[in-house]
Short mmCIF file of N, CA and C in Angstrom, two decimals:
data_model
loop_
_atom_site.label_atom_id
_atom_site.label_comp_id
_atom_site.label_asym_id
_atom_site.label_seq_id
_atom_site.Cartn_x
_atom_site.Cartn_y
_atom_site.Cartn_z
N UNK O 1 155.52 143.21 -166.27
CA UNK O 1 154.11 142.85 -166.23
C UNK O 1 153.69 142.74 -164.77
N UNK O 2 152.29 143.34 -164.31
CA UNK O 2 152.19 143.58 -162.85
C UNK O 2 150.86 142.79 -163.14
N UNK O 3 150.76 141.74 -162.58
CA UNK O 3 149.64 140.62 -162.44
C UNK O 3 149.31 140.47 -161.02
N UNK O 4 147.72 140.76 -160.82
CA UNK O 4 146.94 140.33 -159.72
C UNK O 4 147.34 139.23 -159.21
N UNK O 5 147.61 138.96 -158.18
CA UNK O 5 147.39 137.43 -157.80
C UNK O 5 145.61 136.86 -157.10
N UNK O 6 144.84 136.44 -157.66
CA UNK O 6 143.64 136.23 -157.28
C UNK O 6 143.86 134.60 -156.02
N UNK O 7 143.10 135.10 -155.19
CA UNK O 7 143.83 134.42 -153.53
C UNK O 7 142.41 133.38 -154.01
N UNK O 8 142.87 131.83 -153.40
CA UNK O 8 141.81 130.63 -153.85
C UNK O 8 142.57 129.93 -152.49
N UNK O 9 141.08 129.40 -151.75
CA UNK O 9 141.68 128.13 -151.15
C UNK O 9 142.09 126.90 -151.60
N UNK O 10 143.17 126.53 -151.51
CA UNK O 10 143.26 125.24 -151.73
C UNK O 10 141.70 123.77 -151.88
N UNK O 11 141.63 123.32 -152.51
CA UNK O 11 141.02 122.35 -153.34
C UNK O 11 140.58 120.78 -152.08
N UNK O 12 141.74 120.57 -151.48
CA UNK O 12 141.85 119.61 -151.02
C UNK O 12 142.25 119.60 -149.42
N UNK O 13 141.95 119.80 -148.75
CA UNK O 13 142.38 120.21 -147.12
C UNK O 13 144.17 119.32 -146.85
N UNK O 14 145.72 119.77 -146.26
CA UNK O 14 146.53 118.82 -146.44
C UNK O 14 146.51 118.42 -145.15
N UNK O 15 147.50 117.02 -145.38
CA UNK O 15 147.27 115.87 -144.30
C UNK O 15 147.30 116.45 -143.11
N UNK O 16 148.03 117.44 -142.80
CA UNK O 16 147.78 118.03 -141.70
C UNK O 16 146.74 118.32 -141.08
N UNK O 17 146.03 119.08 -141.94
CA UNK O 17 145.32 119.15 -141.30
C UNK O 17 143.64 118.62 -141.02
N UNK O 18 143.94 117.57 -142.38
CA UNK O 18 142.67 116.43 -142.06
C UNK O 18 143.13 115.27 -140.39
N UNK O 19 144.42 115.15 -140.40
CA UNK O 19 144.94 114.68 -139.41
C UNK O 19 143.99 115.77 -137.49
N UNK O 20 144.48 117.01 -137.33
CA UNK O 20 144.12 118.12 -136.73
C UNK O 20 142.41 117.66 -136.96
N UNK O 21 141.65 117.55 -138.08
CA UNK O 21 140.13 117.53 -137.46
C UNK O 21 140.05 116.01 -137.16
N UNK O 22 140.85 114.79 -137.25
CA UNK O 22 139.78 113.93 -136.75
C UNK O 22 139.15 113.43 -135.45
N UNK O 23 139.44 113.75 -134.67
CA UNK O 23 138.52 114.28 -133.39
C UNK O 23 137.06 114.46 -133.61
N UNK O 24 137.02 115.40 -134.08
CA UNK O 24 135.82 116.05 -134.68
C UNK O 24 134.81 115.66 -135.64
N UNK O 25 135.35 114.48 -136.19
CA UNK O 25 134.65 114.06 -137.50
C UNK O 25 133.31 113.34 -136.32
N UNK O 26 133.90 112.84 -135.35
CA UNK O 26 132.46 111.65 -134.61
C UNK O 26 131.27 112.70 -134.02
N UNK O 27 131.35 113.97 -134.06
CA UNK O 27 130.77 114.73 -133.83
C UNK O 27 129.19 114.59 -134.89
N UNK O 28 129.83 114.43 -136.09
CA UNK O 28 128.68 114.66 -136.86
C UNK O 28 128.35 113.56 -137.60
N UNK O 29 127.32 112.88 -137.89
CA UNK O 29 126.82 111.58 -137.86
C UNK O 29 126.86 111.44 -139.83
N UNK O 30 126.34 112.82 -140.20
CA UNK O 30 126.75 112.53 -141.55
C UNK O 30 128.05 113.40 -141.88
N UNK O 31 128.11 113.08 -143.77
CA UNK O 31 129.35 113.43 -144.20
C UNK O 31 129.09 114.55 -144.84
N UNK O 32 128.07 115.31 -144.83
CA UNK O 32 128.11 116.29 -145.52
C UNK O 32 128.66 118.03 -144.47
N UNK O 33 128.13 117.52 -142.75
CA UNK O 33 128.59 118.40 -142.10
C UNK O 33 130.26 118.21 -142.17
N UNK O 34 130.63 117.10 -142.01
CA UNK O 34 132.42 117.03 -141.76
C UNK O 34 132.72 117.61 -143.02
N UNK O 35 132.34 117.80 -144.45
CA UNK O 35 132.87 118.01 -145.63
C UNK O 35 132.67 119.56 -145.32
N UNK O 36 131.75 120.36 -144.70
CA UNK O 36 131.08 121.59 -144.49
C UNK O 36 132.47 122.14 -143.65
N UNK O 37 132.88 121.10 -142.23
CA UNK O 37 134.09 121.72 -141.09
C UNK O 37 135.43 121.87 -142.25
N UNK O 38 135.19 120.72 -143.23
CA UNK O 38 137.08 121.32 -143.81
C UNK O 38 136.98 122.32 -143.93
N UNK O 39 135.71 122.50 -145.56
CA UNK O 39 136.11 123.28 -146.39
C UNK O 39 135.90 124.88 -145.43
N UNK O 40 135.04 124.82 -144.13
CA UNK O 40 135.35 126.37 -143.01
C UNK O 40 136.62 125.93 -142.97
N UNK O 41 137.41 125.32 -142.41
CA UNK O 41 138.24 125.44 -141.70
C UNK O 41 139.73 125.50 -142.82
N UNK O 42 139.51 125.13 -143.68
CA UNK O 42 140.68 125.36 -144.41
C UNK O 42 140.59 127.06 -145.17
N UNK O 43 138.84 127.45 -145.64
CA UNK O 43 138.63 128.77 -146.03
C UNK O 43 139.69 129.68 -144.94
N UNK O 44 139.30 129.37 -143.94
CA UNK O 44 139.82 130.33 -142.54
C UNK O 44 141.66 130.36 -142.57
N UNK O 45 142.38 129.58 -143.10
CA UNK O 45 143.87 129.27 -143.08
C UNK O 45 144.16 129.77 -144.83
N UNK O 46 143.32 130.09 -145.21
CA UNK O 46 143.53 130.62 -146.65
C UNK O 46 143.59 132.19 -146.70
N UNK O 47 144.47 132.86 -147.95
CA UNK O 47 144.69 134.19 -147.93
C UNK O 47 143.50 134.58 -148.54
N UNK O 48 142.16 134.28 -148.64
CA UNK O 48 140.44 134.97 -149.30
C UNK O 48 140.44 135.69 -147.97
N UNK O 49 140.10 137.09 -148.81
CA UNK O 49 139.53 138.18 -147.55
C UNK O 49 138.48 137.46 -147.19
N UNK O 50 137.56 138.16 -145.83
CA UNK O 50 136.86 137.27 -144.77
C UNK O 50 135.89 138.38 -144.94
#
């Protein structure tokens, strides 16, 4: 049986690398931009074509 593998980012950003943005979180005053930097920044470390 030859099954697609359909490529998904991960759900939840890991400690790593919520650890790696917090620097960045004081940047933005609300939580909807920092929720905006994971989910780029984890899209970008994920196998989804670009």
């Amino acid at each position: 049986m030859d099954s697609k593998r359909i490529p998904k980012a991960i759900r939840q950003p890991v400690p790593e690398l919520m650890e790696f943005l917090k620097p960045y979180r004081e940047v933005f005053s609300r939580e909807e931009p920092r929720q905006t930097l994971e989910r780029y920044v984890t899209g970008l470390l994920s196998d989804l074509p670009r």
